[in-house]
Amino acid sequence: MESSSTYLDASAKIFIIDDSYYNLDFLSIILSDSGYEVVAEIDSEIAFEKIISCQPDLIILDVIMPKINGFELCKIINLEPLTKNIPIIFTTSLSDTDQKVKGLNLGAVDYITKPFQKEEILARIQVHLRIRQLNLELEKQKQKLEQRVQTRTAELSQTLENLKQTQLQLVQSEKISLLGQLVAGVAHEVNNPIGFIATNLYHAKNYVEDLVDLVQLYQQHFPQPGAVIDSQIEEMDLEHVLKDLPKLVNSMKLGTDSVRGIMQSLRSFSRADGDEKKAADIHQGLETTLMILQHRLKPQPNRAAIQVIKKYAQLPLVKCYSGQLNQVFMNLLANAIDALEDSFMSSKKERKNLQIHIGTSLEQERVIIQIVDNGMGIPKTTQNEIFKPFFTTKPEGKGTGLGLPICQQIIREQHGGSLECISFPGKGTEFLISIPL
Ligand SMILES: Nc1ncnc2c1ncn2[C@@H]1O[C@H](COP(=O)(O)OP(=O)(O)O)[C@@H](O)[C@H]1O
Ligand SMILES: [Mg+2]
């Protein structure tokens, strides 16, 4: 510390206030002779201002003075932040114990007694300058330490924040992968029996057609089969059965085809991404996601259906982690549905045109995917918050606040793209995904 050596070199600045010229001179001379810089003031009324401006290292203060006495001045100096740490030494007459005690109680660090003893004065001043120097050094160290603690705390909170993020991503991807395994397992289990039914239906269809032909042949060649058969024909409404049976088999076939399609989508949706990006069809990802969300789009007992309007451009296959992109579509679409439901409820169930627009386009080597809803929008004050982890406006159990930060992480870090939100409170919200090809 530079200033510390200055004090020890005895070039510290000492401010003396005394209403006697004799005392002022005496003190000034012995202090100057010892190498101190001295400022002397006889008028206690203007002393305070001067102390503030010259910032001495020590103050020697006479107790009994006209206008403002030493005690009052001491109080004033101790109240002012700029001066309260400057040590004050009182000068008082030898016998006056009361004054000594009162001065020390008011915050003075010491007293020197009149008549002055040169050696004693110098010794005491030196002690207090050294204490002050140590105090200043301590204060500096304390500030350094505080600074360090602050830096460390900031570093630690940043680490904690990163850890939280990583953890939530781990939890989320663990969940997704578990869900993927579950879906893949179910799809696998359903696939076998459905394949079995589909194959048998194919044969059953042929057999039914043959049998229908055969019955018709019988009818042609034996138009009078007898009363028993006639009554059976009438009872079972043979004409209707012959017409309906092939239709029935056909619709069974449509049913199994549709189940197989759904299983196919589920498997592709839940397929683990692996380490490498693969060329994928963005539209297929969107369609599969919509299919999985189908039940939420349908009219509900307490709300109208949500209409999905698609505007797909011609897109090339995109090298990506398709499972992760599906996760993004899923969250953005689920958020849009939530927003539409909220807006429906807050319109007192008056709203009818609940819509989600999904658009894709190709712009300068980038694939753009827009997901727009005409829900209640996001208030200006929270638009900055929505990408922060754990920010949610949904009730516990429904919202986690993890969807958007994870979407952003997937789009930005994994795909080098961007995810932006443009929202008009009361009108709706648009999420814009942009991925470089
Ligand atoms: N389409 C949207 N319309 C209105 N608000 C939205 C929309 N998407 C997201 N938000 C707001 O952003 C918040 C955070 O979304 P998200 O990170 O997916 O978490 P969560 O859905 O679990 O709340 C939501 O709680 C909601 O307030
Ligand atoms: Mg969400």
Tab-separated table of C-alpha atoms and ligand atoms in Angstrom:
chain	number	residue	atom	x	y	z
A	1	MET	CA	0.000	0.000	0.000
A	2	GLU	CA	1.527	3.287	-1.108
A	3	SER	CA	-0.047	5.586	1.439
A	4	SER	CA	1.080	3.402	4.314
A	5	SER	CA	4.726	4.203	3.801
A	6	THR	CA	3.793	7.894	3.623
A	7	TYR	CA	2.389	7.764	7.150
A	8	LEU	CA	5.452	6.015	8.437
A	9	ASP	CA	7.628	8.595	6.700
A	10	ALA	CA	5.844	11.037	8.988
A	11	SER	CA	4.527	13.036	6.036
A	12	ALA	CA	0.955	12.468	7.117
A	13	LYS	CA	-1.408	15.411	7.159
A	14	ILE	CA	-2.500	16.633	10.593
A	15	PHE	CA	-5.300	19.130	11.180
A	16	ILE	CA	-5.121	21.206	14.374
A	17	ILE	CA	-8.042	23.210	15.770
A	18	ASP	CA	-7.417	25.397	18.766
A	19	ASP	CA	-8.679	28.837	19.736
A	20	SER	CA	-5.315	29.840	21.143
A	21	TYR	CA	-2.632	31.120	18.808
A	22	TYR	CA	-0.044	30.015	21.294
A	23	ASN	CA	-1.182	26.392	21.231
A	24	LEU	CA	-1.601	26.400	17.461
A	25	ASP	CA	1.909	27.700	16.972
A	26	PHE	CA	3.422	25.332	19.472
A	27	LEU	CA	1.798	22.258	17.985
A	28	SER	CA	2.382	23.373	14.397
A	29	ILE	CA	6.065	23.822	14.990
A	30	ILE	CA	6.783	20.543	16.687
A	31	LEU	CA	4.721	18.627	14.136
A	32	SER	CA	6.226	20.375	11.121
A	33	ASP	CA	9.670	19.836	12.566
A	34	SER	CA	8.923	16.126	12.716
A	35	GLY	CA	8.030	16.112	9.034
A	36	TYR	CA	4.222	16.175	9.229
A	37	GLU	CA	2.152	18.343	6.968
A	38	VAL	CA	0.173	20.638	9.244
A	39	VAL	CA	-3.060	22.555	8.693
A	40	ALA	CA	-3.963	24.857	11.589
A	41	GLU	CA	-7.359	26.460	12.176
A	42	ILE	CA	-8.359	28.807	14.948
A	43	ASP	CA	-12.042	29.178	14.018
A	44	SER	CA	-14.029	26.093	15.009
A	45	GLU	CA	-16.990	27.264	12.918
A	46	ILE	CA	-15.218	26.923	9.601
A	47	ALA	CA	-12.988	24.005	10.641
A	48	PHE	CA	-15.434	21.289	9.535
A	49	GLU	CA	-15.614	22.504	5.924
A	50	LYS	CA	-11.834	22.614	5.773
A	51	ILE	CA	-11.505	19.113	7.223
A	52	ILE	CA	-13.799	17.785	4.520
A	53	SER	CA	-11.833	19.428	1.745
A	54	CYS	CA	-8.318	18.635	2.974
A	55	GLN	CA	-9.012	15.096	4.309
A	56	PRO	CA	-6.343	14.962	7.034
A	57	ASP	CA	-4.985	11.714	8.442
A	58	LEU	CA	-5.471	12.881	11.996
A	59	ILE	CA	-7.233	15.724	13.857
A	60	ILE	CA	-6.046	17.421	17.036
A	61	LEU	CA	-9.006	19.128	18.630
A	62	ASP	CA	-9.201	21.551	21.516
A	63	VAL	CA	-12.201	21.020	23.797
A	64	ILE	CA	-12.974	24.486	25.052
A	65	MET	CA	-13.560	26.877	22.176
A	66	PRO	CA	-16.083	29.680	21.500
A	67	LYS	CA	-18.933	29.141	18.977
A	68	ILE	CA	-18.649	25.382	18.448
A	69	ASN	CA	-16.805	23.544	21.192
A	70	GLY	CA	-14.628	20.480	20.643
A	71	PHE	CA	-17.279	17.961	21.671
A	72	GLU	CA	-19.840	19.313	19.238
A	73	LEU	CA	-17.321	19.412	16.423
A	74	CYS	CA	-16.311	15.845	17.257
A	75	LYS	CA	-19.964	14.760	16.941
A	76	ILE	CA	-20.296	16.524	13.596
A	77	ILE	CA	-17.090	14.943	12.256
A	78	ASN	CA	-18.244	11.497	13.360
A	79	LEU	CA	-21.598	11.860	11.637
A	80	GLU	CA	-20.134	12.707	8.229
A	81	PRO	CA	-19.188	9.594	6.189
A	82	LEU	CA	-16.302	11.480	4.553
A	83	THR	CA	-14.654	12.262	7.911
A	84	LYS	CA	-15.937	9.771	10.447
A	85	ASN	CA	-12.908	7.482	10.103
A	86	ILE	CA	-10.335	10.207	10.762
A	87	PRO	CA	-8.896	9.698	14.259
A	88	ILE	CA	-9.429	12.630	16.667
A	89	ILE	CA	-7.146	13.445	19.569
A	90	PHE	CA	-8.449	15.882	22.165
A	91	THR	CA	-6.310	18.413	23.916
A	92	THR	CA	-7.368	18.967	27.477
A	93	SER	CA	-5.919	20.224	30.735
A	94	LEU	CA	-4.089	17.732	32.859
A	95	SER	CA	-6.608	17.457	35.662
A	96	ASP	CA	-9.886	17.304	33.772
A	97	THR	CA	-10.868	13.620	33.935
A	98	ASP	CA	-14.511	14.316	33.079
A	99	GLN	CA	-13.554	15.929	29.789
A	100	LYS	CA	-11.203	13.092	28.913
A	101	VAL	CA	-13.930	10.491	29.460
A	102	LYS	CA	-16.560	12.498	27.614
A	103	GLY	CA	-14.219	12.998	24.629
A	104	LEU	CA	-13.374	9.326	24.418
A	105	ASN	CA	-17.079	8.449	24.666
A	106	LEU	CA	-17.805	10.773	21.757
A	107	GLY	CA	-15.476	8.815	19.531
A	108	ALA	CA	-12.081	10.429	20.087
A	109	VAL	CA	-9.236	7.952	20.007
A	110	ASP	CA	-7.029	9.641	22.590
A	111	TYR	CA	-6.222	12.864	24.424
A	112	ILE	CA	-3.099	14.877	25.066
A	113	THR	CA	-2.780	17.015	28.111
A	114	LYS	CA	-1.816	20.630	28.502
A	115	PRO	CA	0.792	21.855	29.123
A	116	PHE	CA	2.057	19.960	26.091
A	117	GLN	CA	4.957	17.551	26.316
A	118	LYS	CA	6.636	17.341	22.937
A	119	GLU	CA	7.824	13.729	23.214
A	120	GLU	CA	4.468	12.496	24.473
A	121	ILE	CA	2.569	14.281	21.714
A	122	LEU	CA	4.757	12.838	18.990
A	123	ALA	CA	4.582	9.353	20.440
A	124	ARG	CA	0.815	9.394	20.695
A	125	ILE	CA	0.359	10.804	17.198
A	126	GLN	CA	2.622	8.188	15.783
A	127	VAL	CA	0.679	5.394	17.460
A	128	HIS	CA	-2.619	6.648	16.114
A	129	LEU	CA	-1.323	7.235	12.634
A	130	ARG	CA	-0.082	3.677	12.618
A	131	ILE	CA	-3.420	2.377	13.850
A	132	ARG	CA	-5.152	4.423	11.175
A	133	GLN	CA	-2.818	3.072	8.559
A	134	LEU	CA	-3.550	-0.485	9.694
A	135	ASN	CA	-7.276	0.248	9.680
A	136	LEU	CA	-7.099	1.593	6.155
A	137	GLU	CA	-5.164	-1.442	5.063
A	138	LEU	CA	-7.684	-3.697	6.762
A	139	GLU	CA	-10.525	-1.874	5.031
A	140	LYS	CA	-8.808	-2.300	1.684
A	141	GLN	CA	-8.261	-5.991	2.313
A	142	LYS	CA	-11.862	-6.328	3.382
A	143	GLN	CA	-13.037	-4.710	0.158
A	144	LYS	CA	-10.760	-6.970	-1.874
A	145	LEU	CA	-12.112	-9.955	-0.027
A	146	GLU	CA	-15.690	-8.835	-0.561
A	147	GLN	CA	-14.941	-8.336	-4.218
A	148	ARG	CA	-13.548	-11.842	-4.359
A	149	VAL	CA	-16.509	-13.285	-2.541
A	150	GLN	CA	-18.805	-11.489	-4.974
A	151	THR	CA	-16.925	-12.793	-8.005
A	152	ARG	CA	-16.931	-16.285	-6.583
A	153	THR	CA	-20.614	-16.090	-5.746
A	154	ALA	CA	-21.379	-14.933	-9.277
A	155	GLU	CA	-19.270	-17.771	-10.682
A	156	LEU	CA	-20.995	-20.249	-8.421
A	157	SER	CA	-24.486	-19.059	-9.313
A	158	GLN	CA	-23.553	-19.273	-12.987
A	159	THR	CA	-22.311	-22.820	-12.448
A	160	LEU	CA	-25.454	-23.661	-10.554
A	161	GLU	CA	-27.556	-22.220	-13.354
A	162	ASN	CA	-25.636	-24.284	-15.924
A	163	LEU	CA	-26.008	-27.338	-13.749
A	164	LYS	CA	-29.762	-26.789	-13.490
A	165	GLN	CA	-30.011	-26.438	-17.251
A	166	THR	CA	-27.981	-29.569	-17.861
A	167	GLN	CA	-29.982	-31.433	-15.292
A	168	LEU	CA	-33.287	-30.423	-16.768
A	169	GLN	CA	-32.077	-31.425	-20.194
A	170	LEU	CA	-30.960	-34.758	-18.825
A	171	VAL	CA	-34.257	-35.314	-17.064
A	172	GLN	CA	-36.169	-34.268	-20.139
A	173	SER	CA	-34.180	-36.383	-22.563
A	174	GLU	CA	-34.379	-39.286	-20.125
A	175	LYS	CA	-38.159	-38.877	-20.061
A	176	ILE	CA	-38.324	-38.613	-23.828
A	177	SER	CA	-36.180	-41.661	-24.240
A	178	LEU	CA	-38.258	-43.636	-21.722
A	179	LEU	CA	-41.408	-42.523	-23.481
A	180	GLY	CA	-39.822	-43.466	-26.791
A	181	GLN	CA	-38.996	-46.913	-25.493
A	182	LEU	CA	-42.504	-47.323	-24.139
A	183	VAL	CA	-44.119	-46.254	-27.392
A	184	ALA	CA	-41.750	-48.373	-29.435
A	185	GLY	CA	-42.529	-51.336	-27.178
A	186	VAL	CA	-46.282	-50.855	-27.464
A	187	ALA	CA	-46.017	-50.342	-31.217
A	188	HIS	CA	-44.020	-53.522	-31.508
A	189	GLU	CA	-46.508	-55.505	-29.440
A	190	VAL	CA	-49.489	-54.173	-31.364
A	191	ASN	CA	-47.782	-54.690	-34.688
A	192	ASN	CA	-47.808	-58.493	-34.555
A	193	PRO	CA	-51.487	-59.089	-33.829
A	194	ILE	CA	-52.464	-56.334	-36.273
A	195	GLY	CA	-50.338	-57.958	-38.964
A	196	PHE	CA	-51.968	-61.249	-38.134
A	197	ILE	CA	-55.472	-59.772	-38.427
A	198	ALA	CA	-54.587	-57.946	-41.645
A	199	THR	CA	-53.222	-61.092	-43.311
A	200	ASN	CA	-56.191	-63.174	-42.233
A	201	LEU	CA	-58.591	-60.455	-43.352
A	202	TYR	CA	-57.075	-60.695	-46.808
A	203	HIS	CA	-57.922	-64.403	-46.937
A	204	ALA	CA	-61.259	-63.920	-45.213
A	205	LYS	CA	-62.177	-61.360	-47.878
A	206	ASN	CA	-61.457	-63.889	-50.642
A	207	TYR	CA	-63.376	-66.657	-48.849
A	208	VAL	CA	-66.355	-64.354	-48.279
A	209	GLU	CA	-66.390	-63.360	-51.950
A	210	ASP	CA	-66.244	-67.036	-52.972
A	211	LEU	CA	-69.027	-67.956	-50.574
A	212	VAL	CA	-71.218	-65.096	-51.789
A	213	ASP	CA	-70.643	-66.235	-55.393
A	214	LEU	CA	-71.486	-69.790	-54.441
A	215	VAL	CA	-74.752	-68.816	-52.736
A	216	GLN	CA	-75.726	-66.771	-55.750
A	217	LEU	CA	-74.944	-69.768	-58.022
A	218	TYR	CA	-77.178	-71.983	-55.869
A	219	GLN	CA	-79.961	-69.445	-56.134
A	220	GLN	CA	-79.679	-69.424	-59.924
A	221	HIS	CA	-79.562	-73.189	-60.332
A	222	PHE	CA	-82.039	-74.114	-57.622
A	223	PRO	CA	-84.602	-71.311	-57.610
A	224	GLN	CA	-87.022	-73.487	-55.567
A	225	PRO	CA	-84.995	-74.794	-52.625
A	226	GLY	CA	-88.096	-75.719	-50.580
A	227	ALA	CA	-90.039	-74.242	-47.682
A	228	VAL	CA	-87.444	-74.781	-44.924
A	229	ILE	CA	-84.668	-73.008	-46.803
A	230	ASP	CA	-87.028	-70.276	-48.020
A	231	SER	CA	-88.054	-69.446	-44.497
A	232	GLN	CA	-84.412	-69.424	-43.323
A	233	ILE	CA	-83.515	-67.076	-46.219
A	234	GLU	CA	-86.223	-64.715	-45.148
A	235	GLU	CA	-85.391	-64.874	-41.472
A	236	MET	CA	-81.711	-64.075	-41.924
A	237	ASP	CA	-82.399	-61.473	-44.655
A	238	LEU	CA	-79.989	-63.177	-47.029
A	239	GLU	CA	-80.171	-60.373	-49.577
A	240	HIS	CA	-78.914	-57.839	-47.041
A	241	VAL	CA	-76.204	-60.162	-45.682
A	242	LEU	CA	-74.859	-60.803	-49.178
A	243	LYS	CA	-74.655	-57.068	-49.845
A	244	ASP	CA	-73.274	-56.074	-46.434
A	245	LEU	CA	-70.702	-58.768	-45.820
A	246	PRO	CA	-68.106	-57.559	-48.390
A	247	LYS	CA	-68.541	-53.956	-47.167
A	248	LEU	CA	-68.008	-55.094	-43.609
A	249	VAL	CA	-64.832	-56.898	-44.462
A	250	ASN	CA	-63.615	-53.838	-46.398
A	251	SER	CA	-64.136	-51.497	-43.499
A	252	MET	CA	-62.349	-53.939	-41.203
A	253	LYS	CA	-59.426	-53.742	-43.606
A	254	LEU	CA	-59.506	-49.916	-43.522
A	255	GLY	CA	-59.456	-50.092	-39.736
A	256	THR	CA	-56.401	-52.313	-39.570
A	257	ASP	CA	-54.628	-50.193	-42.199
A	258	SER	CA	-55.224	-47.093	-40.112
A	259	VAL	CA	-53.941	-48.773	-36.923
A	260	ARG	CA	-50.847	-49.859	-38.805
A	261	GLY	CA	-50.312	-46.293	-40.046
A	262	ILE	CA	-50.584	-44.918	-36.536
A	263	MET	CA	-48.131	-47.484	-35.225
A	264	GLN	CA	-45.747	-46.601	-38.036
A	265	SER	CA	-45.903	-42.902	-37.118
A	266	LEU	CA	-45.469	-43.618	-33.443
A	267	ARG	CA	-42.399	-45.654	-34.151
A	268	SER	CA	-40.892	-42.994	-36.361
A	269	PHE	CA	-41.768	-40.294	-33.809
A	270	SER	CA	-40.146	-42.142	-30.970
A	271	ARG	CA	-37.161	-43.376	-32.898
A	272	ALA	CA	-33.973	-42.550	-31.007
A	273	ASP	CA	-31.892	-40.057	-32.917
A	274	GLY	CA	-28.477	-41.630	-32.605
A	275	ASP	CA	-25.292	-39.618	-32.731
A	276	GLU	CA	-25.534	-38.387	-36.275
A	277	LYS	CA	-27.971	-36.141	-38.044
A	278	LYS	CA	-30.053	-37.868	-40.663
A	279	ALA	CA	-31.932	-36.504	-43.643
A	280	ALA	CA	-35.568	-36.223	-42.609
A	281	ASP	CA	-38.874	-34.991	-43.941
A	282	ILE	CA	-39.954	-32.012	-41.842
A	283	HIS	CA	-43.561	-32.313	-42.973
A	284	GLN	CA	-43.714	-35.905	-41.875
A	285	GLY	CA	-42.493	-34.835	-38.451
A	286	LEU	CA	-45.181	-32.140	-38.263
A	287	GLU	CA	-47.879	-34.564	-39.413
A	288	THR	CA	-46.893	-37.228	-36.913
A	289	THR	CA	-46.871	-34.668	-34.127
A	290	LEU	CA	-50.321	-33.451	-35.167
A	291	MET	CA	-51.551	-37.016	-35.216
A	292	ILE	CA	-50.329	-37.566	-31.688
A	293	LEU	CA	-52.008	-34.318	-30.587
A	294	GLN	CA	-55.193	-35.202	-32.534
A	295	HIS	CA	-57.241	-35.838	-29.427
A	296	ARG	CA	-56.483	-32.354	-28.132
A	297	LEU	CA	-57.561	-30.685	-31.384
A	298	LYS	CA	-60.975	-32.339	-31.543
A	299	PRO	CA	-64.003	-30.536	-30.132
A	300	GLN	CA	-64.222	-31.097	-26.384
A	301	PRO	CA	-67.366	-31.179	-24.294
A	302	ASN	CA	-66.377	-27.707	-23.087
A	303	ARG	CA	-64.883	-26.161	-26.202
A	304	ALA	CA	-65.022	-25.949	-29.962
A	305	ALA	CA	-62.581	-27.834	-32.194
A	306	ILE	CA	-59.215	-26.305	-33.002
A	307	GLN	CA	-58.737	-25.876	-36.697
A	308	VAL	CA	-55.286	-26.559	-38.101
A	309	ILE	CA	-54.480	-24.724	-41.312
A	310	LYS	CA	-51.396	-25.960	-43.116
A	311	LYS	CA	-49.401	-24.184	-45.768
A	312	TYR	CA	-46.533	-26.417	-46.718
A	313	ALA	CA	-43.922	-25.432	-49.280
A	314	GLN	CA	-41.866	-27.868	-51.293
A	315	LEU	CA	-39.008	-28.756	-48.923
A	316	PRO	CA	-35.894	-30.847	-49.425
A	317	LEU	CA	-34.978	-33.437	-46.833
A	318	VAL	CA	-33.259	-31.704	-43.914
A	319	LYS	CA	-30.262	-33.117	-42.093
A	320	CYS	CA	-31.345	-33.042	-38.485
A	321	TYR	CA	-32.084	-34.937	-35.317
A	322	SER	CA	-35.677	-35.627	-36.239
A	323	GLY	CA	-36.667	-36.932	-32.811
A	324	GLN	CA	-35.504	-33.677	-31.234
A	325	LEU	CA	-37.270	-31.572	-33.864
A	326	ASN	CA	-40.460	-33.510	-33.230
A	327	GLN	CA	-40.053	-32.659	-29.572
A	328	VAL	CA	-39.869	-28.975	-30.532
A	329	PHE	CA	-42.985	-29.210	-32.737
A	330	MET	CA	-44.756	-31.068	-29.969
A	331	ASN	CA	-44.043	-28.410	-27.359
A	332	LEU	CA	-44.832	-25.445	-29.618
A	333	LEU	CA	-48.107	-27.027	-30.745
A	334	ALA	CA	-49.042	-28.047	-27.202
A	335	ASN	CA	-48.329	-24.476	-26.038
A	336	ALA	CA	-50.514	-23.137	-28.861
A	337	ILE	CA	-53.354	-25.472	-27.878
A	338	ASP	CA	-53.007	-24.393	-24.222
A	339	ALA	CA	-53.116	-20.741	-25.291
A	340	LEU	CA	-56.236	-21.323	-27.400
A	341	GLU	CA	-57.939	-23.136	-24.544
A	342	ASP	CA	-57.135	-20.281	-22.191
A	343	SER	CA	-58.413	-17.728	-24.644
A	344	PHE	CA	-61.582	-19.779	-25.104
A	345	MET	CA	-62.144	-19.889	-21.372
A	346	SER	CA	-61.464	-16.191	-20.883
A	347	SER	CA	-63.889	-15.340	-23.697
A	348	LYS	CA	-66.548	-17.003	-21.514
A	349	LYS	CA	-66.703	-19.798	-24.098
A	350	GLU	CA	-67.857	-17.393	-26.796
A	351	ARG	CA	-64.913	-17.852	-29.145
A	352	LYS	CA	-65.407	-20.148	-32.097
A	353	ASN	CA	-62.520	-19.642	-34.530
A	354	LEU	CA	-59.715	-21.329	-32.639
A	355	GLN	CA	-56.928	-21.727	-35.159
A	356	ILE	CA	-53.367	-22.888	-35.518
A	357	HIS	CA	-51.523	-22.048	-38.722
A	358	ILE	CA	-48.522	-24.155	-39.623
A	359	GLY	CA	-46.392	-22.823	-42.442
A	360	THR	CA	-43.143	-23.993	-43.969
A	361	SER	CA	-40.938	-22.245	-46.470
A	362	LEU	CA	-37.474	-22.178	-47.907
A	363	GLU	CA	-35.520	-18.940	-47.635
A	364	GLN	CA	-31.878	-18.548	-48.583
A	365	GLU	CA	-30.685	-22.005	-47.667
A	366	ARG	CA	-32.808	-22.014	-44.535
A	367	VAL	CA	-35.926	-23.942	-43.700
A	368	ILE	CA	-38.502	-21.783	-41.946
A	369	ILE	CA	-41.263	-23.304	-39.878
A	370	GLN	CA	-43.962	-21.036	-38.468
A	371	ILE	CA	-46.426	-22.072	-35.829
A	372	VAL	CA	-49.026	-19.391	-35.256
A	373	ASP	CA	-52.024	-19.413	-32.951
A	374	ASN	CA	-54.769	-16.870	-32.459
A	375	GLY	CA	-54.837	-17.387	-28.701
A	376	MET	CA	-54.476	-14.773	-25.985
A	377	GLY	CA	-50.880	-13.832	-26.804
A	378	ILE	CA	-48.109	-13.066	-24.339
A	379	PRO	CA	-48.058	-9.811	-22.319
A	380	LYS	CA	-45.163	-7.495	-23.267
A	381	THR	CA	-43.793	-7.780	-19.727
A	382	THR	CA	-43.326	-11.544	-19.923
A	383	GLN	CA	-42.164	-11.828	-23.528
A	384	ASN	CA	-38.553	-11.709	-22.306
A	385	GLU	CA	-39.157	-14.391	-19.701
A	386	ILE	CA	-40.662	-17.246	-21.676
A	387	PHE	CA	-37.360	-18.800	-22.752
A	388	LYS	CA	-36.023	-18.862	-19.192
A	389	PRO	CA	-36.005	-22.245	-17.486
A	390	PHE	CA	-38.906	-22.805	-15.099
A	391	PHE	CA	-40.865	-19.779	-16.292
A	392	THR	CA	-44.455	-20.852	-16.600
A	393	THR	CA	-47.851	-19.233	-16.267
A	394	LYS	CA	-49.594	-22.578	-16.054
A	395	PRO	CA	-50.820	-24.219	-12.858
A	396	GLU	CA	-48.575	-26.719	-11.137
A	397	GLY	CA	-48.803	-30.129	-12.684
A	398	LYS	CA	-49.671	-28.660	-16.060
A	399	GLY	CA	-46.682	-26.455	-16.813
A	400	THR	CA	-43.027	-26.984	-16.048
A	401	GLY	CA	-41.548	-23.990	-17.833
A	402	LEU	CA	-39.015	-26.278	-19.455
A	403	GLY	CA	-40.543	-26.590	-22.919
A	404	LEU	CA	-39.290	-23.399	-24.543
A	405	PRO	CA	-35.760	-23.384	-23.072
A	406	ILE	CA	-35.329	-26.943	-24.299
A	407	CYS	CA	-36.763	-26.042	-27.725
A	408	GLN	CA	-34.327	-23.164	-27.937
A	409	GLN	CA	-31.434	-25.363	-26.904
A	410	ILE	CA	-32.365	-27.960	-29.550
A	411	ILE	CA	-32.772	-25.406	-32.325
A	412	ARG	CA	-29.779	-23.225	-31.458
A	413	GLU	CA	-27.157	-25.601	-30.147
A	414	GLN	CA	-28.039	-28.829	-31.933
A	415	HIS	CA	-29.096	-27.350	-35.270
A	416	GLY	CA	-27.373	-23.958	-35.444
A	417	GLY	CA	-30.732	-22.320	-36.054
A	418	SER	CA	-32.899	-19.798	-34.269
A	419	LEU	CA	-36.215	-19.832	-32.474
A	420	GLU	CA	-38.056	-16.544	-32.164
A	421	CYS	CA	-41.325	-15.518	-30.660
A	422	ILE	CA	-43.493	-12.678	-31.885
A	423	SER	CA	-46.599	-12.110	-29.855
A	424	PHE	CA	-49.442	-9.633	-29.907
A	425	PRO	CA	-51.251	-9.604	-26.582
A	426	GLY	CA	-54.910	-10.407	-27.101
A	427	LYS	CA	-54.373	-11.416	-30.725
A	428	GLY	CA	-52.026	-14.364	-30.853
A	429	THR	CA	-48.512	-15.686	-30.946
A	430	GLU	CA	-46.103	-16.791	-33.626
A	431	PHE	CA	-43.093	-19.028	-33.141
A	432	LEU	CA	-40.572	-18.956	-35.930
A	433	ILE	CA	-38.051	-21.751	-36.345
A	434	SER	CA	-35.224	-21.230	-38.776
A	435	ILE	CA	-32.777	-24.049	-39.532
A	436	PRO	CA	-29.857	-23.782	-41.925
A	437	LEU	CA	-29.772	-26.511	-44.570
B	1	LIG	N1	-48.360	-19.893	-27.936
B	1	LIG	C1	-48.320	-19.285	-26.747
B	1	LIG	N2	-49.246	-18.367	-26.408
B	1	LIG	C2	-49.212	-17.752	-25.188
B	1	LIG	N3	-48.274	-17.988	-24.245
B	1	LIG	C3	-47.313	-18.885	-24.528
B	1	LIG	C4	-47.278	-19.582	-25.786
B	1	LIG	N4	-46.199	-20.409	-25.759
B	1	LIG	C5	-45.603	-20.230	-24.561
B	1	LIG	N5	-46.256	-19.337	-23.807
B	1	LIG	C6	-45.895	-18.866	-22.464
B	1	LIG	O1	-44.576	-19.290	-22.179
B	1	LIG	C7	-44.541	-20.032	-20.964
B	1	LIG	C8	-43.429	-21.038	-21.015
B	1	LIG	O2	-43.685	-22.055	-21.965
B	1	LIG	P1	-42.930	-23.442	-21.828
B	1	LIG	O3	-41.473	-23.168	-21.672
B	1	LIG	O4	-43.339	-24.330	-22.937
B	1	LIG	O5	-43.410	-24.011	-20.434
B	1	LIG	P2	-44.873	-24.522	-20.009
B	1	LIG	O6	-45.644	-24.805	-21.262
B	1	LIG	O7	-44.590	-25.762	-19.220
B	1	LIG	O8	-45.471	-23.430	-19.184
B	1	LIG	C9	-45.937	-20.605	-20.841
B	1	LIG	O9	-46.261	-20.902	-19.502
B	1	LIG	C10	-46.793	-19.481	-21.405
B	1	LIG	O10	-47.017	-18.489	-20.433
B	2	MG	MG	-44.823	-25.918	-22.957
